[in-house]
Short mmCIF file of C-alpha atoms in Angstrom, two decimals:
data_model
loop_
_atom_site.label_atom_id
_atom_site.label_comp_id
_atom_site.label_asym_id
_atom_site.label_seq_id
_atom_site.Cartn_x
_atom_site.Cartn_y
_atom_site.Cartn_z
CA VAL Y 1 -198.25 157.56 -24.68
CA LYS Y 2 -194.47 157.71 -25.04
CA LYS Y 3 -194.12 158.00 -21.28
CA ILE Y 4 -196.86 155.59 -20.37
CA VAL Y 5 -195.84 152.65 -22.57
CA PRO Y 6 -192.36 152.13 -21.04
CA LEU Y 7 -193.85 152.44 -17.54
CA LEU Y 8 -196.50 149.93 -18.53
CA ALA Y 9 -193.79 147.58 -19.77
CA ILE Y 10 -191.92 147.85 -16.47
CA LEU Y 11 -195.05 147.26 -14.40
CA THR Y 12 -196.03 144.32 -16.57
CA ALA Y 13 -192.53 142.91 -16.16
CA ILE Y 14 -192.79 143.21 -12.36
CA VAL Y 15 -196.11 141.39 -12.35
CA VAL Y 16 -195.34 138.71 -14.92
CA THR Y 17 -191.60 138.00 -14.54
CA PRO Y 18 -191.71 135.82 -11.39
CA LEU Y 19 -193.93 133.34 -13.22
CA TRP Y 20 -191.27 132.24 -15.70
CA ALA Y 21 -187.93 133.79 -14.67
CA ALA Y 22 -186.92 131.00 -12.24
CA PRO Y 23 -183.36 130.00 -13.11
CA ARG Y 24 -183.01 126.63 -14.82
CA SER Y 25 -182.55 123.98 -12.12
CA LYS Y 26 -181.28 126.70 -9.81
CA ASN Y 27 -182.39 127.43 -6.27
CA PRO Y 28 -182.17 131.15 -5.38
CA HIS Y 29 -181.55 130.20 -1.73
CA LEU Y 30 -178.36 128.25 -2.55
CA LYS Y 31 -175.23 130.43 -2.56
CA PHE Y 32 -171.52 129.65 -2.72
CA ASP Y 33 -168.46 131.74 -1.96
CA ALA Y 34 -165.42 131.98 -4.24
CA LYS Y 35 -163.85 128.91 -2.60
CA GLY Y 36 -166.93 126.77 -3.23
CA ASN Y 37 -168.08 126.84 0.39
CA VAL Y 38 -171.82 126.99 0.90
CA LEU Y 39 -173.10 130.17 2.54
CA ARG Y 40 -175.27 129.82 5.63
CA PRO Y 41 -178.89 129.82 4.43
CA GLU Y 42 -180.87 132.92 5.32
CA GLY Y 43 -184.41 132.98 6.61
CA TYR Y 44 -184.64 129.20 6.94
CA ARG Y 45 -186.94 129.44 9.98
CA LYS Y 46 -189.56 130.67 7.52
CA TRP Y 47 -189.01 127.73 5.16
CA ILE Y 48 -191.33 124.71 4.93
CA PHE Y 49 -191.06 122.60 8.07
CA VAL Y 50 -191.02 118.88 7.25
CA GLY Y 51 -190.53 117.09 10.56
CA ALA Y 52 -188.91 117.02 13.99
CA PRO Y 53 -187.23 113.78 15.05
CA VAL Y 54 -185.84 113.86 18.58
CA THR Y 55 -182.75 111.91 19.63
CA PRO Y 56 -182.33 112.87 23.28
CA ASN Y 57 -178.95 112.49 24.99
CA ASP Y 58 -180.61 110.46 27.75
CA MET Y 59 -181.71 107.82 25.22
CA ASN Y 60 -178.25 107.72 23.61
CA GLY Y 61 -175.83 107.13 26.46
CA GLY Y 62 -175.43 110.83 27.09
CA LYS Y 63 -174.05 111.53 23.63
CA ALA Y 64 -176.60 111.75 20.85
CA ALA Y 65 -175.08 112.11 17.37
CA PHE Y 66 -177.52 114.96 16.76
CA PRO Y 67 -178.56 116.47 20.10
CA GLU Y 68 -181.45 116.65 20.57
CA VAL Y 69 -184.61 117.96 18.84
CA HIS Y 70 -184.18 118.28 15.06
CA HIS Y 71 -186.15 121.00 13.28
CA VAL Y 72 -186.02 119.96 9.64
CA TYR Y 73 -186.97 122.36 6.83
CA ILE Y 74 -186.91 122.35 3.02
CA ASP Y 75 -186.42 125.56 1.06
CA PRO Y 76 -189.69 126.83 -0.46
CA TYR Y 77 -188.34 126.91 -4.02
CA SER Y 78 -187.51 123.20 -4.00
CA PHE Y 79 -190.67 122.34 -2.04
CA SER Y 80 -192.90 123.84 -4.71
CA ILE Y 81 -191.15 121.66 -7.31
CA TYR Y 82 -191.42 118.62 -5.01
CA GLU Y 83 -195.16 119.19 -4.65
CA ARG Y 84 -195.49 119.12 -8.44
CA THR Y 85 -193.03 116.38 -9.38
CA GLY Y 86 -192.54 114.27 -6.24
CA GLU Y 87 -188.76 114.56 -6.74
CA PHE Y 88 -186.10 116.67 -5.04
CA PRO Y 89 -184.82 119.04 -7.72
CA GLN Y 90 -181.23 120.12 -8.26
CA GLY Y 91 -180.39 122.72 -5.64
CA THR Y 92 -182.64 121.24 -2.95
CA MET Y 93 -181.64 122.43 0.53
CA LEU Y 94 -182.70 120.63 3.71
CA VAL Y 95 -181.86 122.42 6.95
CA LYS Y 96 -181.64 120.63 10.29
CA GLU Y 97 -181.53 123.01 13.27
CA LEU Y 98 -180.92 121.33 16.62
CA THR Y 99 -182.20 122.30 20.05
CA SER Y 100 -181.43 121.08 23.53
CA ILE Y 101 -184.10 119.44 25.67
CA GLY Y 102 -185.45 122.15 27.97
CA THR Y 103 -187.68 119.94 30.07
CA LYS Y 104 -189.18 116.46 30.12
CA LYS Y 105 -192.34 117.34 32.00
CA ALA Y 106 -195.02 119.85 31.04
CA THR Y 107 -198.74 120.29 31.62
CA SER Y 108 -199.42 118.37 28.39
CA GLY Y 109 -197.60 115.32 29.77
CA ALA Y 110 -194.20 113.71 29.99
CA GLY Y 111 -191.98 113.92 26.96
CA TYR Y 112 -189.32 116.05 25.37
CA PHE Y 113 -189.65 119.82 25.04
CA SER Y 114 -187.15 122.09 23.29
CA GLY Y 115 -184.77 124.36 25.17
CA GLU Y 116 -182.23 126.41 23.18
CA PHE Y 117 -180.80 126.26 19.67
CA GLN Y 118 -177.57 124.30 19.48
CA GLY Y 119 -176.66 123.50 15.93
CA LEU Y 120 -177.27 124.18 12.27
CA GLU Y 121 -176.77 121.50 9.61
CA LEU Y 122 -177.53 121.52 5.91
CA ALA Y 123 -177.88 119.00 3.10
CA VAL Y 124 -177.63 120.20 -0.50
CA LYS Y 125 -178.38 118.27 -3.68
CA ASP Y 126 -176.43 119.84 -6.53
CA ALA Y 127 -175.01 117.85 -9.45
CA GLU Y 128 -173.08 120.89 -10.65
CA HIS Y 129 -171.01 121.20 -7.46
CA PHE Y 130 -171.25 117.72 -5.94
CA ALA Y 131 -171.33 115.38 -8.92
CA ASN Y 132 -169.16 112.81 -7.11
CA GLU Y 133 -171.39 112.55 -4.03
CA PRO Y 134 -174.05 109.82 -3.90
CA GLY Y 135 -177.24 111.35 -5.29
CA SER Y 136 -175.24 114.60 -5.58
CA TRP Y 137 -175.99 115.29 -1.91
CA ALA Y 138 -173.38 117.10 0.21
CA TYR Y 139 -173.65 117.79 3.95
CA PHE Y 140 -172.57 120.83 5.97
CA SER Y 141 -172.34 121.99 9.58
CA PHE Y 142 -172.43 125.66 10.59
CA GLY Y 143 -171.54 125.12 14.23
CA THR Y 144 -173.31 124.43 17.49
CA LYS Y 145 -174.20 127.87 18.80
CA PRO Y 146 -175.90 130.89 17.22
CA PRO Y 147 -174.70 133.03 15.59
CA TYR Y 148 -173.60 130.18 13.35
CA ALA Y 149 -170.69 130.30 10.89
CA ASN Y 150 -171.20 132.28 7.70
CA GLU Y 151 -170.09 129.47 5.42
CA ALA Y 152 -169.25 125.78 5.56
CA LYS Y 153 -167.27 123.20 3.65
CA ALA Y 154 -168.81 119.85 2.67
CA HIS Y 155 -168.19 116.96 5.07
CA PRO Y 156 -166.30 113.96 3.67
CA THR Y 157 -168.74 111.69 1.84
CA ALA Y 158 -168.48 108.76 4.24
CA SER Y 159 -169.28 110.80 7.37
CA CYS Y 160 -172.89 111.47 6.36
CA ASN Y 161 -173.88 109.51 3.33
CA GLY Y 162 -173.32 106.16 5.01
CA CYS Y 163 -176.43 106.75 7.11
CA HIS Y 164 -178.49 108.47 4.44
CA THR Y 165 -178.36 105.43 2.14
CA VAL Y 166 -181.20 103.88 4.20
CA ALA Y 167 -183.43 106.92 3.72
CA ASP Y 168 -186.67 106.23 1.86
CA GLN Y 169 -186.37 108.70 -1.01
CA ASP Y 170 -183.19 109.99 -2.64
CA TYR Y 171 -181.16 110.01 0.61
CA VAL Y 172 -183.94 111.95 2.42
CA PHE Y 173 -185.64 110.33 5.44
CA THR Y 174 -189.16 110.84 4.11
CA GLN Y 175 -190.27 107.91 6.28
CA TYR Y 176 -190.08 110.32 9.27
CA TYR Y 177 -191.50 113.34 7.42
CA PRO Y 178 -195.28 113.04 6.99
CA VAL Y 179 -195.35 116.60 5.64
CA LEU Y 180 -193.30 115.53 2.61
CA ARG Y 181 -195.26 112.34 2.08
CA ALA Y 182 -198.53 114.30 2.11
CA ALA Y 183 -197.12 116.96 -0.24
CA LYS Y 184 -196.19 114.28 -2.75
CA LYS Y 185 -199.72 112.85 -3.04
CA VAL J 1 -204.08 156.28 -24.30
CA LYS J 2 -207.73 155.67 -23.40
CA LYS J 3 -207.10 151.95 -23.45
CA ILE J 4 -203.68 152.02 -21.83
CA VAL J 5 -204.49 154.21 -18.84
CA PRO J 6 -207.14 151.93 -17.28
CA LEU J 7 -204.88 148.93 -17.84
CA LEU J 8 -202.06 150.85 -16.20
CA ALA J 9 -204.32 151.65 -13.26
CA ILE J 10 -205.20 147.99 -12.85
CA LEU J 11 -201.57 146.86 -13.02
CA THR J 12 -200.53 149.56 -10.55
CA ALA J 13 -203.30 148.44 -8.21
CA ILE J 14 -202.12 144.83 -8.43
CA VAL J 15 -198.56 145.86 -7.58
CA VAL J 16 -199.27 148.42 -4.89
CA THR J 17 -202.40 147.18 -3.10
CA PRO J 18 -200.83 144.34 -1.04
CA LEU J 19 -198.55 146.84 0.66
CA TRP J 20 -201.29 148.66 2.55
CA ALA J 21 -204.52 146.73 2.14
CA ALA J 22 -204.09 144.42 5.17
CA PRO J 23 -207.31 144.56 7.20
CA ARG J 24 -207.12 146.50 10.48
CA SER J 25 -206.11 144.09 13.30
CA LYS J 26 -207.52 141.29 11.19
CA ASN J 27 -205.85 138.07 10.21
CA PRO J 28 -206.76 137.01 6.66
CA HIS J 29 -206.24 133.35 7.63
CA LEU J 30 -208.95 133.45 10.31
CA LYS J 31 -212.42 132.64 8.97
CA PHE J 32 -215.76 131.93 10.64
CA ASP J 33 -218.96 130.38 9.33
CA ALA J 34 -222.42 131.88 9.89
CA LYS J 35 -222.76 130.00 13.21
CA GLY J 36 -219.51 131.41 14.57
CA ASN J 37 -217.54 128.18 14.13
CA VAL J 38 -213.94 128.58 13.03
CA LEU J 39 -213.13 127.20 9.60
CA ARG J 40 -210.26 124.75 9.31
CA PRO J 41 -207.15 126.78 8.48
CA GLU J 42 -205.82 126.31 4.96
CA GLY J 43 -202.19 125.89 4.00
CA TYR J 44 -200.98 125.74 7.60
CA ARG J 45 -198.15 123.34 6.70
CA LYS J 46 -196.58 126.34 4.96
CA TRP J 47 -196.95 128.57 8.02
CA ILE J 48 -194.11 129.47 10.38
CA PHE J 49 -193.08 126.42 12.39
CA VAL J 50 -192.42 127.32 16.03
CA GLY J 51 -191.63 124.05 17.78
CA ALA J 52 -192.31 120.34 18.15
CA PRO J 53 -192.83 119.00 21.66
CA VAL J 54 -193.30 115.24 21.82
CA THR J 55 -195.47 113.52 24.43
CA PRO J 56 -195.21 109.85 23.50
CA ASN J 57 -197.85 107.38 24.63
CA ASP J 58 -195.14 105.16 26.13
CA MET J 59 -194.08 107.98 28.47
CA ASN J 60 -197.70 108.70 29.45
CA GLY J 61 -199.16 105.39 30.56
CA GLY J 62 -200.24 104.54 27.03
CA LYS J 63 -202.56 107.53 26.79
CA ALA J 64 -200.89 110.86 26.04
CA ALA J 65 -203.25 113.83 26.17
CA PHE J 66 -201.80 114.94 22.83
CA PRO J 67 -200.40 111.91 21.00
CA GLU J 68 -197.61 112.14 20.13
CA VAL J 69 -195.38 114.55 18.14
CA HIS J 70 -196.78 118.10 18.04
CA HIS J 71 -196.02 120.21 14.99
CA VAL J 72 -196.80 123.75 16.13
CA TYR J 73 -197.18 126.63 13.65
CA ILE J 74 -198.15 130.30 13.79
CA ASP J 75 -199.86 132.00 10.86
CA PRO J 76 -197.46 134.22 8.88
CA TYR J 77 -199.61 137.36 9.23
CA SER J 78 -199.49 137.25 13.03
CA PHE J 79 -195.84 136.13 13.05
CA SER J 80 -194.74 139.23 11.14
CA ILE J 81 -196.49 141.38 13.75
CA TYR J 82 -194.95 139.32 16.57
CA GLU J 83 -191.49 139.86 15.09
CA ARG J 84 -192.09 143.62 15.18
CA THR J 85 -193.95 144.01 18.47
CA GLY J 86 -193.14 140.92 20.55
CA GLU J 87 -196.88 140.47 21.18
CA PHE J 88 -199.48 138.11 19.75
CA PRO J 89 -201.91 140.34 17.84
CA GLN J 90 -205.68 139.96 17.67
CA GLY J 91 -206.46 137.13 15.28
CA THR J 92 -203.34 135.10 16.09
CA MET J 93 -203.72 131.44 15.09
CA LEU J 94 -201.53 128.68 16.47
CA VAL J 95 -201.95 125.28 14.84
CA LYS J 96 -200.92 122.03 16.52
CA GLU J 97 -200.86 119.05 14.17
CA LEU J 98 -200.21 115.71 15.83
CA THR J 99 -198.41 112.66 14.48
CA SER J 100 -197.99 109.14 15.74
CA ILE J 101 -194.56 107.75 16.61
CA GLY J 102 -193.40 105.80 13.58
CA THR J 103 -190.24 104.34 15.13
CA LYS J 104 -187.97 104.77 18.13
CA LYS J 105 -184.77 103.70 16.43
CA ALA J 106 -183.09 105.20 13.40
CA THR J 107 -179.56 105.53 12.06
CA SER J 108 -179.25 108.89 13.84
CA GLY J 109 -179.88 107.20 17.20
CA ALA J 110 -182.62 106.20 19.59
CA GLY J 111 -185.49 108.61 20.03
CA TYR J 112 -188.90 109.42 18.63
CA PHE J 113 -189.58 109.71 14.92
CA SER J 114 -192.91 110.73 13.38
CA GLY J 115 -195.24 108.27 11.70
CA GLU J 116 -198.60 109.50 10.41
CA PHE J 117 -200.77 112.57 11.00
CA GLN J 118 -203.38 112.02 13.68
CA GLY J 119 -204.90 115.27 14.80
CA LEU J 120 -205.39 118.95 14.10
CA GLU J 121 -205.85 121.48 16.90
CA LEU J 122 -206.04 125.26 16.81
CA ALA J 123 -205.79 128.15 19.26
CA VAL J 124 -207.19 131.55 18.25
CA LYS J 125 -206.80 134.87 20.03
CA ASP J 126 -209.70 137.12 19.09
CA ALA J 127 -211.24 139.65 21.42
CA GLU J 128 -214.09 140.26 18.98
CA HIS J 129 -215.33 136.65 19.09
CA PHE J 130 -213.90 135.34 22.37
CA ALA J 131 -213.97 138.32 24.72
CA ASN J 132 -214.95 136.12 27.68
CA GLU J 133 -212.04 133.69 27.31
CA PRO J 134 -208.83 134.30 29.29
CA GLY J 135 -206.56 136.35 27.07
CA SER J 136 -209.29 136.07 24.41
CA TRP J 137 -207.87 132.66 23.46
CA ALA J 138 -210.24 129.92 22.28
CA TYR J 139 -209.25 126.33 21.42
CA PHE J 140 -210.51 124.03 18.69
CA SER J 141 -210.15 120.43 17.50
CA PHE J 142 -210.70 119.37 13.91
CA GLY J 143 -210.52 115.64 14.53
CA THR J 144 -207.91 112.93 14.66
CA LYS J 145 -207.61 111.78 11.06
CA PRO J 146 -207.10 113.63 7.78
CA PRO J 147 -209.16 114.85 6.05
CA TYR J 148 -210.04 116.84 9.16
CA ALA J 149 -213.40 118.51 9.82
CA ASN J 150 -214.18 121.66 7.86
CA GLU J 151 -215.07 123.70 10.91
CA ALA J 152 -214.94 123.48 14.70
CA LYS J 153 -216.64 124.94 17.74
CA ALA J 154 -214.60 126.33 20.62
CA HIS J 155 -213.90 123.95 23.51
CA PRO J 156 -215.29 124.93 26.92
CA THR J 157 -212.88 127.38 28.59
CA ALA J 158 -211.83 125.06 31.42
CA SER J 159 -210.81 122.18 29.16
CA CYS J 160 -207.81 124.01 27.67
CA ASN J 161 -207.15 127.26 29.43
CA GLY J 162 -206.45 125.59 32.76
CA CYS J 163 -203.17 124.28 31.35
CA HIS J 164 -202.30 127.33 29.27
CA THR J 165 -202.24 129.62 32.31
CA VAL J 166 -198.71 128.35 33.07
CA ALA J 167 -197.46 129.28 29.58
CA ASP J 168 -194.72 131.89 29.52
CA GLN J 169 -196.30 134.52 27.29
CA ASP J 170 -199.99 135.29 26.85
CA TYR J 171 -201.11 131.64 27.25
CA VAL J 172 -198.54 130.50 24.63
CA PHE J 173 -195.81 128.04 25.69
CA THR J 174 -192.96 130.16 24.38
CA GLN J 175 -190.68 128.42 26.89
CA TYR J 176 -190.72 125.41 24.51
CA TYR J 177 -190.56 127.44 21.29
CA PRO J 178 -187.05 128.79 20.67
CA VAL J 179 -188.17 130.02 17.24
CA LEU J 180 -190.60 132.47 18.86
CA ARG J 181 -188.08 133.58 21.50
CA ALA J 182 -185.48 134.28 18.79
CA ALA J 183 -188.01 136.13 16.63
CA LYS J 184 -188.85 138.41 19.53
CA LYS J 185 -185.26 139.57 20.06
#
């Protein structure tokens, strides 16, 4: 029994711990370096996809602000809270990975079809680190070509938040993200 | 000890089983009813997003074949095999959920932005059930408005596979899916 009970305790801990060990208002995907830069998120292509606006260069005078297809994801930790509460919790991360337009004509019709990756952007809601930002949201760019930068510094408030003020929910453009609207119901 | 040992066995089974209990060449997400219809996939909005072509009605004479934004996902079981082998395994499921265009103008620029869900389509590769289809791929529609149908019957071969023959890999349009190309590397 002496040997079995500690083993039992360990196994029980492995099974049970994940249910209540989530850090208080903390997202395990959100990491900072010693200078307060945000580390490039890992594994985001396996996160929850929320929507894909496209702003093609050819519809924006050759210079789209975000060229061109936007793959937008939310981290799964924050998504599970959003499903339950309908709010974006502290630590929420929204990734926007950009692709070029590969072609405008395919067998399924005329339109816009992705080519190659060309940018990684991130929005983070975190009152602990970004208390002075509207809604505590800060915005980051990790470059325009994979492999992206390992860390990024927050953009000045005005450069991003000016646009996000017209977003439907808490600076997030849920009006373009049916996946989030459906998750909230 | 008599009481602890069976409990220990159960806990060990819970911890260890998922590591090697995956069914042989079988996708746990793929389910059929007694008539051989495919059941509507569950939880696909949490699957691996692979790409989002858009074929807007206004670029297709008012009647796009697949209106309008396409959210394309692969099931996570098959994706993990694809990452390892670079091939789509038996049982692979690719979901295409369609949305309307909600607007063509946003603060990020002119383009196409999703509105509401309006269709659920599925491709399944399964030599056991669809041996006579090219590449063993069969195609399904679950309707154009949520809640979608609970099950669907395969479309006639010609109605879908005629287009998919020009896809880059095994009837899948990997040329438009940078996520799959990157996962393969």
